[in-house]
Amino acid sequence: MKPFRSLPYALIIMVLMAAGPVLSFEFSEIEKQIVEYKLDNGLTIIILPRHDAPVVSCVTHVDAGCVDDPMGSMGMAHMFEHMAFKGTREIGTTDIKKELKWIDEEDRIFELILAERAKGELADSALLASLDKQLAAAADSSDQYVITNEFGQIVESEGGIGMNAGTSYDNTVYYINYPSNRLELWMAMESDRFANPVLRQLYKEKQVIAEERRFRVTSSPTGKLFLNEFLGLAFNSHPYGKCMVGEMEEIQNYNRPVMRRQLSSHYVPRNMAIAIVGDVNPDEVIRLAKKYFGRLEDHPKPRPVMITEEAPFGVRTSTIYENSQPMFIMGYRIPPAVDPDYTALSALASYLGSGRTSALYKNLVKDKKSAVEASAFTGFPGEKFETLFGVFCIPSNDFTNAENESMILSEIEKVRTEPIPDSELEKIKAKAKSGLINALASNSGMAAQLADYYFTKGDWRELFKEIDRVNALTADDLKKAAEKYLDPDKRVVAYLEKPVEDKSN
């Protein structure tokens, strides 16, 4: 949970300004109602009964994201997110034995394709063309047994809503809301897609992923700037520096054997947590979890990513040229979310660039009209490892990237040398508290945050300490954090500029 995210808070801000002790009391009462249980195979279950309505929100959080992808297969976590909705050995097929026969044939042919591609310039193009046709034919043969979107159809027919998933650098999360009397159905279906994944239609789905990459990165100047230039500049060694959807060559080389090995090592009970919030009985939840999720094989929790980045030094820049709106993004290395300084850094980002009342917006957008967008944020691209404090700016037509960068550096220098006004600090705290309460108001929001905190901060109980951490902030805390991390001589900047016109002709 990022309590300093810009979220709606008008309805409760008056209460927040005066009700710190009340909030702490209410949070402590909620915390007492939560039940945590660990199955024999290591899977953690977090349960919060809320009997306001006969509904339940279920979140499956896998502590594996794009940073955990095998070398040469960046984006594979995102690929599995797609595969998870294709069904299992029981769901999505008319004849699993016949389908698997053709799936094995797909894999055999693709292994030959990979071997030929590995020859580089010596590869036989005619043979590759022939193998591609054979692969397409095998895929068509396996498709004849596929029941398209049966997984989603079952969910919808049983009253499930909001089925979705998201893959980040740090994790992969699956969401769903059901009538509470359909909890057992969710347990059966959700556990099945981790116990019996088929990776159905993999080679066809790769084309969907490739098109997604073209849309998000190749054809998107902003995507190129953020996901290629900026992150590549900020992280030379760590996977945070890789494009999370993978390079096109990596996508083309995705295959089932590698994906199955990744699933067996990272999508395991000890690397997962399920959070269930709603009209449920904890004892019944645990009974059902034992019955369904208990069948998942116990494996050791995978080793965490151990790659570390060298200490930041100097000002590193990169520029791409596109016939597009100029913009730039600037970043400073900061610690992960578990670090005590992270709350102060998030508050700094809120003060500098979160919303229309922030310092950068008022100075650049409203007063000087030098920019149409100026924002600041923490936690990009992730929060589990050393990450970035970012500042993003889109200049207005009469101003340049360089001019806005200079103004932003001046604003940052102010927070490094002068404490922010107490009145501004109180506004930041109010916004943070309201954002937190908004995020926890719904069953789905609460479930997502409980699971996220379990892995990102090591304990879901840390979620209920956020208000205390925010309340404890002082203006001096923010100044010290700015001095320590927002060093003007230790930053990276990626620019998007329009091509320079050649006036020599």
Coordinates of C-alpha atoms in Angstrom, one line a residue:
M1 CA 0.0 0.0 0.0
K2 CA 1.3 3.5 -0.9
P3 CA -0.6 5.8 1.5
F4 CA 0.6 8.9 -0.4
R5 CA -1.1 8.0 -3.7
S6 CA -3.4 10.7 -4.9
L7 CA -6.9 9.4 -4.1
P8 CA -10.3 11.0 -3.6
Y9 CA -10.7 12.2 0.0
A10 CA -13.1 15.1 0.1
L11 CA -15.8 13.3 2.1
I12 CA -13.6 12.3 5.0
I13 CA -10.8 14.9 5.1
M14 CA -12.5 16.9 7.9
V15 CA -12.7 13.9 10.1
L16 CA -9.1 12.9 9.4
M17 CA -7.7 16.3 10.4
A18 CA -9.1 15.7 13.9
A19 CA -9.5 12.0 14.5
G20 CA -6.0 10.5 14.6
P21 CA -6.6 8.6 17.9
V22 CA -10.0 7.3 16.7
L23 CA -8.5 6.0 13.5
S24 CA -5.8 4.2 15.5
F25 CA -8.5 2.6 17.7
E26 CA -10.6 1.5 14.7
F27 CA -7.6 0.0 13.0
S28 CA -6.6 -1.9 16.1
E29 CA -10.1 -3.3 16.2
I30 CA -10.0 -4.4 12.6
E31 CA -6.6 -6.0 13.2
K32 CA -7.9 -8.1 16.0
Q33 CA -10.6 -9.6 13.7
I34 CA -8.0 -10.9 11.2
V35 CA -7.1 -14.6 11.2
E36 CA -3.9 -15.8 9.7
Y37 CA -3.3 -19.5 9.0
K38 CA -0.5 -21.4 7.3
L39 CA -1.2 -24.7 5.5
D40 CA 1.1 -27.6 5.9
N41 CA 2.5 -26.8 2.4
G42 CA 3.4 -23.3 3.4
L43 CA 0.6 -21.3 1.8
T44 CA -0.5 -18.4 4.0
I45 CA -4.2 -17.5 4.3
I46 CA -5.3 -14.1 5.7
I47 CA -9.0 -13.8 6.6
L48 CA -11.0 -10.8 7.6
P49 CA -14.8 -11.4 8.3
R50 CA -17.0 -8.5 7.2
H51 CA -20.7 -9.4 7.4
D52 CA -22.1 -6.2 5.9
A53 CA -23.2 -7.9 2.7
P54 CA -23.3 -11.6 1.4
V55 CA -20.2 -11.1 -0.7
V56 CA -16.5 -12.0 -0.5
S57 CA -13.4 -10.7 -2.2
C58 CA -10.6 -13.1 -2.9
V59 CA -7.0 -12.2 -3.8
T60 CA -4.2 -14.6 -4.7
H61 CA -0.8 -12.9 -4.4
V62 CA 2.2 -14.6 -5.9
D63 CA 5.5 -13.2 -4.7
A64 CA 7.0 -13.5 -8.2
G65 CA 7.0 -10.8 -10.8
C66 CA 9.1 -9.8 -13.7
V67 CA 12.3 -9.5 -11.6
D68 CA 12.1 -13.2 -11.1
D69 CA 11.8 -14.1 -14.8
P70 CA 14.6 -16.4 -16.1
M71 CA 17.4 -14.8 -17.9
G72 CA 16.5 -14.3 -21.6
S73 CA 12.8 -14.7 -20.8
M74 CA 11.9 -11.3 -19.4
G75 CA 8.1 -10.9 -19.3
M76 CA 7.4 -14.5 -18.7
A77 CA 5.4 -13.7 -15.5
H78 CA 3.2 -11.5 -17.6
M79 CA 2.8 -14.3 -20.0
F80 CA 1.7 -16.7 -17.3
E81 CA -0.9 -14.2 -16.2
H82 CA -2.5 -14.6 -19.6
M83 CA -2.2 -18.4 -19.4
A84 CA -3.9 -18.5 -16.1
F85 CA -7.2 -17.5 -17.7
K86 CA -7.0 -20.2 -20.4
G87 CA -8.2 -23.0 -18.0
T88 CA -6.8 -26.2 -16.6
R89 CA -6.9 -29.9 -17.3
E90 CA -10.5 -29.8 -16.1
I91 CA -11.7 -26.5 -17.4
G92 CA -11.4 -25.3 -21.0
T93 CA -11.1 -28.5 -22.8
T94 CA -13.4 -31.2 -24.4
D95 CA -10.7 -33.9 -24.3
I96 CA -7.6 -33.2 -22.3
K97 CA -5.7 -36.4 -23.4
K98 CA -6.1 -35.5 -27.1
E99 CA -5.3 -31.9 -26.5
L100 CA -2.1 -32.7 -24.6
K101 CA -1.0 -34.9 -27.5
W102 CA -1.0 -32.0 -29.8
I103 CA 0.4 -29.7 -27.2
D104 CA 3.4 -32.0 -26.9
E105 CA 3.7 -31.9 -30.6
E106 CA 3.7 -28.1 -30.5
D107 CA 6.6 -28.2 -28.0
R108 CA 8.6 -30.8 -30.1
I109 CA 8.3 -28.6 -33.2
F110 CA 9.2 -25.4 -31.3
E111 CA 12.3 -27.0 -29.9
L112 CA 13.4 -27.6 -33.5
I113 CA 12.7 -23.9 -34.3
L114 CA 14.7 -22.7 -31.3
A115 CA 17.6 -24.9 -32.3
E116 CA 17.6 -23.6 -35.9
R117 CA 17.3 -20.0 -34.7
A118 CA 20.3 -20.5 -32.5
K119 CA 22.4 -20.8 -35.6
G120 CA 22.0 -17.1 -36.3
E121 CA 23.0 -16.1 -39.8
L122 CA 23.6 -19.8 -40.7
A123 CA 19.9 -20.7 -39.9
D124 CA 18.0 -22.3 -42.8
S125 CA 15.2 -19.9 -43.6
A126 CA 13.4 -22.4 -45.7
L127 CA 13.5 -25.0 -42.8
L128 CA 12.3 -22.3 -40.4
A129 CA 9.4 -21.4 -42.6
S130 CA 8.4 -25.1 -42.9
L131 CA 8.6 -25.5 -39.1
D132 CA 6.5 -22.4 -38.5
K133 CA 3.8 -24.0 -40.7
Q134 CA 4.0 -27.2 -38.8
L135 CA 3.7 -25.4 -35.5
A136 CA 0.7 -23.5 -36.7
A137 CA -0.9 -26.8 -37.9
A138 CA -0.3 -28.4 -34.5
A139 CA -1.7 -25.4 -32.7
D140 CA -4.8 -25.6 -34.8
S141 CA -5.1 -29.3 -34.0
S142 CA -4.9 -28.7 -30.3
D143 CA -7.4 -25.8 -30.6
Q144 CA -10.2 -28.1 -31.8
Y145 CA -10.4 -29.3 -28.2
V146 CA -10.4 -25.9 -26.5
I147 CA -13.5 -24.4 -25.0
T148 CA -12.8 -20.7 -25.4
N149 CA -13.0 -18.7 -22.1
E150 CA -14.7 -21.5 -20.2
F151 CA -13.0 -20.3 -17.0
G152 CA -14.4 -16.8 -17.3
Q153 CA -17.8 -18.1 -18.3
I154 CA -18.1 -20.3 -15.2
V155 CA -17.1 -17.3 -13.0
E156 CA -19.7 -15.0 -14.6
S157 CA -22.5 -17.6 -14.5
E158 CA -21.9 -18.1 -10.8
G159 CA -22.1 -14.4 -10.0
G160 CA -18.4 -13.6 -10.0
I161 CA -17.5 -10.0 -10.9
G162 CA -14.3 -8.1 -11.3
M163 CA -12.1 -11.0 -12.3
N164 CA -8.8 -9.6 -13.1
A165 CA -5.0 -9.9 -12.6
G166 CA -2.0 -7.8 -12.7
T167 CA 1.7 -8.5 -13.1
S168 CA 4.3 -6.0 -11.8
Y169 CA 8.1 -6.2 -11.4
D170 CA 7.6 -7.5 -7.8
N171 CA 4.6 -9.8 -7.9
T172 CA 1.6 -11.2 -9.7
V173 CA -1.9 -10.8 -8.2
Y174 CA -5.3 -12.3 -9.1
Y175 CA -8.6 -10.7 -8.0
I176 CA -12.2 -11.8 -7.9
N177 CA -15.5 -10.9 -6.1
Y178 CA -18.1 -13.6 -5.5
P179 CA -21.4 -14.1 -3.6
S180 CA -20.1 -15.6 -0.3
N181 CA -22.0 -18.8 -0.9
R182 CA -19.6 -19.4 -3.9
L183 CA -16.5 -19.4 -1.9
E184 CA -15.9 -23.1 -2.3
L185 CA -16.2 -22.7 -6.1
W186 CA -13.5 -20.1 -6.0
M187 CA -11.3 -22.3 -3.9
A188 CA -11.7 -25.2 -6.3
M189 CA -11.1 -23.1 -9.5
E190 CA -8.3 -20.9 -8.2
S191 CA -6.3 -23.8 -6.7
D192 CA -6.8 -25.8 -9.9
R193 CA -5.1 -23.3 -12.1
F194 CA -2.0 -23.5 -10.0
A195 CA -2.2 -27.3 -9.4
N196 CA -3.0 -28.2 -13.0
P197 CA -1.8 -25.5 -15.5
V198 CA -1.9 -26.5 -19.1
L199 CA -0.4 -23.3 -20.6
R200 CA -3.1 -23.7 -23.3
Q201 CA -2.6 -21.9 -26.7
L202 CA 0.8 -20.6 -25.6
Y203 CA 2.3 -20.1 -29.1
K204 CA -0.8 -18.3 -30.3
E205 CA -1.0 -16.1 -27.2
K206 CA 2.6 -15.0 -27.8
Q207 CA 1.4 -13.0 -30.7
V208 CA -1.0 -11.2 -28.4
I209 CA 1.8 -10.4 -26.1
A210 CA 4.0 -9.3 -29.0
E211 CA 1.2 -6.9 -30.1
E212 CA 0.9 -5.6 -26.6
R213 CA 4.6 -4.8 -26.6
R214 CA 4.3 -3.0 -29.9
F215 CA 1.4 -0.9 -28.5
R216 CA 2.9 -0.2 -25.0
V217 CA 6.5 0.3 -26.0
T218 CA 7.5 0.1 -29.7
S219 CA 4.8 2.5 -30.9
S220 CA 4.6 4.5 -27.7
P221 CA 7.1 7.3 -27.2
T222 CA 6.1 7.5 -23.5
G223 CA 6.5 3.7 -23.2
K224 CA 10.0 3.8 -24.8
L225 CA 11.0 6.7 -22.5
F226 CA 9.8 5.0 -19.2
L227 CA 10.4 1.3 -19.8
N228 CA 13.4 1.3 -22.0
E229 CA 15.5 4.5 -21.7
F230 CA 14.8 5.5 -18.1
L231 CA 14.9 2.2 -16.4
G232 CA 17.8 1.0 -18.4
L233 CA 19.7 4.1 -17.4
A234 CA 18.8 3.8 -13.7
F235 CA 19.5 0.1 -13.3
N236 CA 22.5 -1.5 -15.1
S237 CA 22.5 -4.9 -13.4
H238 CA 19.2 -5.3 -11.5
P239 CA 16.1 -6.7 -13.4
Y240 CA 14.3 -3.4 -12.6
G241 CA 16.3 -2.1 -15.5
K242 CA 14.6 -4.5 -18.0
C243 CA 11.4 -3.9 -19.9
M244 CA 8.8 -5.8 -18.0
V245 CA 6.9 -7.0 -21.1
G246 CA 10.1 -8.4 -22.5
E247 CA 12.1 -7.7 -25.7
M248 CA 10.5 -9.0 -28.9
E249 CA 13.2 -11.7 -29.3
E250 CA 12.4 -12.9 -25.8
I251 CA 8.7 -13.1 -26.4
Q252 CA 9.3 -15.0 -29.6
N253 CA 11.4 -17.6 -27.7
Y254 CA 8.9 -18.2 -24.8
N255 CA 8.3 -22.0 -24.6
R256 CA 6.5 -24.4 -22.3
P257 CA 9.5 -26.3 -20.8
V258 CA 11.0 -23.1 -19.5
M259 CA 7.7 -21.7 -18.3
R260 CA 6.9 -25.0 -16.5
R261 CA 10.2 -24.9 -14.7
Q262 CA 9.5 -21.3 -13.6
L263 CA 6.1 -22.3 -12.4
S264 CA 7.4 -25.2 -10.4
S265 CA 10.0 -23.0 -8.7
H266 CA 8.2 -19.7 -8.1
Y267 CA 4.4 -20.4 -8.2
V268 CA 4.6 -22.5 -5.1
P269 CA 2.6 -22.4 -1.8
R270 CA 5.5 -20.9 0.2
N271 CA 5.7 -18.1 -2.3
M272 CA 1.9 -17.4 -2.2
A273 CA -0.7 -15.9 0.0
I274 CA -4.5 -15.7 -0.3
A275 CA -6.4 -12.9 1.3
I276 CA -10.2 -13.3 1.8
V277 CA -12.3 -10.5 3.0
G278 CA -16.1 -10.6 3.4
D279 CA -19.1 -12.5 4.6
V280 CA -17.1 -15.7 5.7
N281 CA -16.5 -17.8 8.7
P282 CA -12.7 -18.2 9.2
D283 CA -13.0 -21.8 10.3
E284 CA -14.9 -22.7 7.1
V285 CA -12.3 -20.8 5.0
I286 CA -9.5 -22.8 6.6
R287 CA -11.4 -26.1 6.1
L288 CA -11.9 -25.3 2.4
A289 CA -8.3 -24.1 1.9
K290 CA -7.0 -27.3 3.3
K291 CA -9.2 -29.3 1.0
Y292 CA -8.3 -27.4 -2.2
F293 CA -5.1 -25.4 -1.8
G294 CA -3.7 -28.1 0.4
R295 CA -3.2 -30.3 -2.6
L296 CA -0.6 -28.0 -4.0
E297 CA 2.8 -29.6 -3.7
D298 CA 5.2 -28.2 -1.1
H299 CA 8.4 -26.7 -2.5
P300 CA 11.0 -24.5 -1.0
K301 CA 10.5 -20.8 -1.3
P302 CA 12.7 -19.6 -4.2
R303 CA 15.8 -17.6 -3.5
P304 CA 15.2 -13.9 -3.8
V305 CA 16.9 -11.8 -6.4
M306 CA 20.4 -11.1 -5.1
I307 CA 21.7 -8.8 -7.8
T308 CA 22.6 -5.4 -6.4
E309 CA 23.3 -2.1 -8.2
E310 CA 26.4 -0.1 -7.8
A311 CA 26.0 3.1 -5.8
P312 CA 24.7 5.9 -7.9
F313 CA 27.2 8.4 -9.2
G314 CA 27.1 11.5 -11.3
V315 CA 24.3 12.7 -13.5
R316 CA 23.5 10.2 -16.2
T317 CA 21.3 11.2 -19.1
S318 CA 19.8 9.7 -22.3
T319 CA 17.7 11.2 -25.0
I320 CA 15.3 9.7 -27.6
Y321 CA 14.0 11.7 -30.5
E322 CA 10.4 11.3 -31.7
N323 CA 7.9 13.4 -33.5
S324 CA 5.9 13.6 -30.2
Q325 CA 5.3 15.9 -27.3
P326 CA 8.6 16.5 -25.5
M327 CA 8.8 15.2 -21.9
F328 CA 11.3 14.0 -19.4
I329 CA 11.6 11.8 -16.3
M330 CA 14.2 12.2 -13.6
G331 CA 15.0 9.6 -10.9
Y332 CA 17.0 9.3 -7.7
R333 CA 17.9 6.0 -6.1
I334 CA 16.0 5.3 -2.8
P335 CA 15.6 2.3 -0.5
P336 CA 12.8 -0.3 -0.7
A337 CA 9.5 0.1 1.0
V338 CA 10.6 -1.7 4.2
D339 CA 13.2 1.0 4.9
P340 CA 12.2 3.5 7.7
D341 CA 13.0 6.4 5.3
Y342 CA 10.4 5.3 2.8
T343 CA 7.4 7.0 4.5
A344 CA 9.2 10.4 4.5
L345 CA 10.2 10.0 0.9
S346 CA 6.6 9.2 -0.1
A347 CA 5.5 12.3 1.8
L348 CA 8.1 14.3 -0.1
A349 CA 6.8 13.0 -3.4
S350 CA 3.2 14.0 -2.3
Y351 CA 4.3 17.5 -1.4
L352 CA 6.3 18.0 -4.5
G353 CA 4.1 16.5 -7.2
S354 CA 0.8 14.8 -6.2
G355 CA -2.2 16.8 -7.4
R356 CA -3.1 20.4 -8.1
T357 CA -2.0 21.7 -4.7
S358 CA 1.5 20.3 -4.9
A359 CA 4.6 22.5 -5.2
L360 CA 5.5 21.5 -8.7
Y361 CA 2.0 21.9 -10.1
K362 CA 1.5 25.3 -8.5
N363 CA 4.9 26.6 -9.6
L364 CA 5.3 25.1 -13.1
V365 CA 1.8 24.4 -14.3
K366 CA -0.4 27.1 -12.6
D367 CA 2.0 30.1 -12.0
K368 CA 4.7 30.0 -14.7
K369 CA 2.7 27.9 -17.1
S370 CA 6.0 26.2 -18.2
A371 CA 4.5 22.7 -18.0
V372 CA 1.2 21.0 -18.6
E373 CA 2.2 18.1 -16.3
A374 CA 4.6 18.0 -13.3
S375 CA 4.4 15.1 -10.9
A376 CA 6.5 13.2 -8.4
F377 CA 6.3 9.6 -7.1
T378 CA 8.0 6.8 -5.3
G379 CA 8.1 3.1 -5.9
F380 CA 8.8 2.9 -9.6
P381 CA 9.4 0.4 -10.9
G382 CA 8.8 -1.6 -7.7
E383 CA 9.1 -1.5 -3.9
K384 CA 10.8 -4.8 -2.9
F385 CA 14.3 -3.7 -3.9
E386 CA 16.2 -0.4 -4.2
T387 CA 13.9 1.7 -6.3
L388 CA 13.4 5.3 -7.6
F389 CA 12.0 8.6 -6.5
G390 CA 10.8 9.9 -9.8
V391 CA 9.8 13.3 -11.2
F392 CA 7.9 13.5 -14.5
C393 CA 7.3 16.6 -16.6
I394 CA 5.6 17.6 -19.9
P395 CA 6.6 21.1 -20.9
S396 CA 4.1 23.5 -22.4
N397 CA 4.6 24.6 -26.0
D398 CA 6.7 27.8 -25.1
F399 CA 9.1 26.0 -22.8
T400 CA 11.8 23.3 -23.0
N401 CA 12.7 20.2 -21.1
A402 CA 15.8 22.0 -19.9
E403 CA 14.0 25.0 -18.6
N404 CA 11.6 22.9 -16.6
E405 CA 14.3 20.6 -15.3
S406 CA 16.1 23.7 -13.9
M407 CA 12.9 24.9 -12.2
I408 CA 12.3 21.4 -10.7
L409 CA 15.8 21.2 -9.4
S410 CA 15.3 24.5 -7.7
E411 CA 12.1 23.2 -6.0
I412 CA 14.0 20.0 -4.9
E413 CA 16.8 22.1 -3.5
K414 CA 14.3 24.0 -1.4
V415 CA 13.1 20.8 0.4
R416 CA 16.8 19.8 0.9
T417 CA 17.6 23.1 2.6
E418 CA 14.4 24.3 4.2
P419 CA 11.7 22.4 6.2
I420 CA 8.3 22.5 4.5
P421 CA 5.7 24.6 6.3
D422 CA 3.8 22.8 9.0
S423 CA 0.5 23.6 7.3
E424 CA 1.7 21.8 4.2
L425 CA 2.8 18.8 6.3
E426 CA -0.6 18.5 7.8
K427 CA -2.2 18.5 4.4
I428 CA 0.1 15.8 3.3
K429 CA -0.8 13.7 6.3
A430 CA -4.5 14.2 5.8
K431 CA -4.1 13.1 2.1
A432 CA -2.2 10.1 3.1
K433 CA -4.7 9.0 5.8
S434 CA -7.6 9.5 3.4
G435 CA -5.9 7.5 0.7
L436 CA -5.3 4.7 3.1
I437 CA -8.9 4.6 4.4
N438 CA -10.3 4.8 0.8
A439 CA -8.1 1.9 -0.2
L440 CA -9.3 -0.2 2.8
A441 CA -13.0 0.7 2.6
S442 CA -13.9 -2.1 0.1
N443 CA -13.4 -5.8 0.7
S444 CA -11.3 -6.0 -2.5
G445 CA -9.1 -3.1 -1.5
M446 CA -8.6 -4.5 2.0
A447 CA -7.8 -8.0 0.6
A448 CA -5.3 -6.6 -1.9
Q449 CA -3.5 -4.6 0.7
L450 CA -3.3 -7.3 3.3
A451 CA -1.7 -9.7 0.8
D452 CA 0.6 -6.9 -0.5
Y453 CA 1.9 -6.0 2.9
Y454 CA 2.5 -9.6 3.8
F455 CA 5.2 -9.8 1.2
T456 CA 6.3 -6.2 0.5
K457 CA 6.7 -5.3 4.2
G458 CA 7.0 -8.8 5.7
D459 CA 3.8 -8.7 7.7
W460 CA 0.2 -7.7 7.0
R461 CA 0.1 -6.1 10.4
E462 CA 2.4 -3.3 9.1
L463 CA -0.7 -2.1 7.1
F464 CA -2.3 -1.0 10.4
K465 CA 0.8 0.9 11.5
E466 CA 0.8 3.2 8.5
I467 CA -1.3 5.9 10.2
D468 CA 1.2 5.9 13.1
R469 CA 4.1 6.2 10.7
V470 CA 2.4 9.1 8.9
N471 CA 1.4 10.9 12.1
A472 CA 5.0 10.6 13.4
L473 CA 6.5 12.5 10.4
T474 CA 8.0 15.9 11.0
A475 CA 9.1 18.5 8.6
D476 CA 12.7 17.8 9.6
D477 CA 12.2 14.1 8.7
L478 CA 11.3 15.2 5.1
K479 CA 14.2 17.6 4.9
K480 CA 16.7 14.9 6.1
A481 CA 15.3 12.4 3.6
A482 CA 15.6 15.0 0.8
E483 CA 19.2 15.8 1.8
K484 CA 20.1 12.1 2.0
Y485 CA 18.6 10.8 -1.3
L486 CA 17.7 13.7 -3.6
D487 CA 21.3 14.6 -4.4
P488 CA 21.4 16.7 -7.6
D489 CA 24.8 15.1 -8.5
K490 CA 23.4 11.5 -8.2
R491 CA 20.4 11.3 -10.6
V492 CA 19.3 9.9 -13.9
V493 CA 17.3 11.8 -16.5
A494 CA 15.7 10.5 -19.7
Y495 CA 14.5 13.0 -22.2
L496 CA 12.1 12.8 -25.1
E497 CA 12.8 15.5 -27.7
K498 CA 11.6 16.3 -31.1
P499 CA 14.1 15.6 -33.9
V500 CA 16.4 18.5 -34.7
E501 CA 15.6 20.0 -38.0
D502 CA 18.4 20.0 -40.6
K503 CA 18.5 23.6 -41.8
S504 CA 21.7 23.1 -43.9
N505 CA 19.7 22.6 -47.1

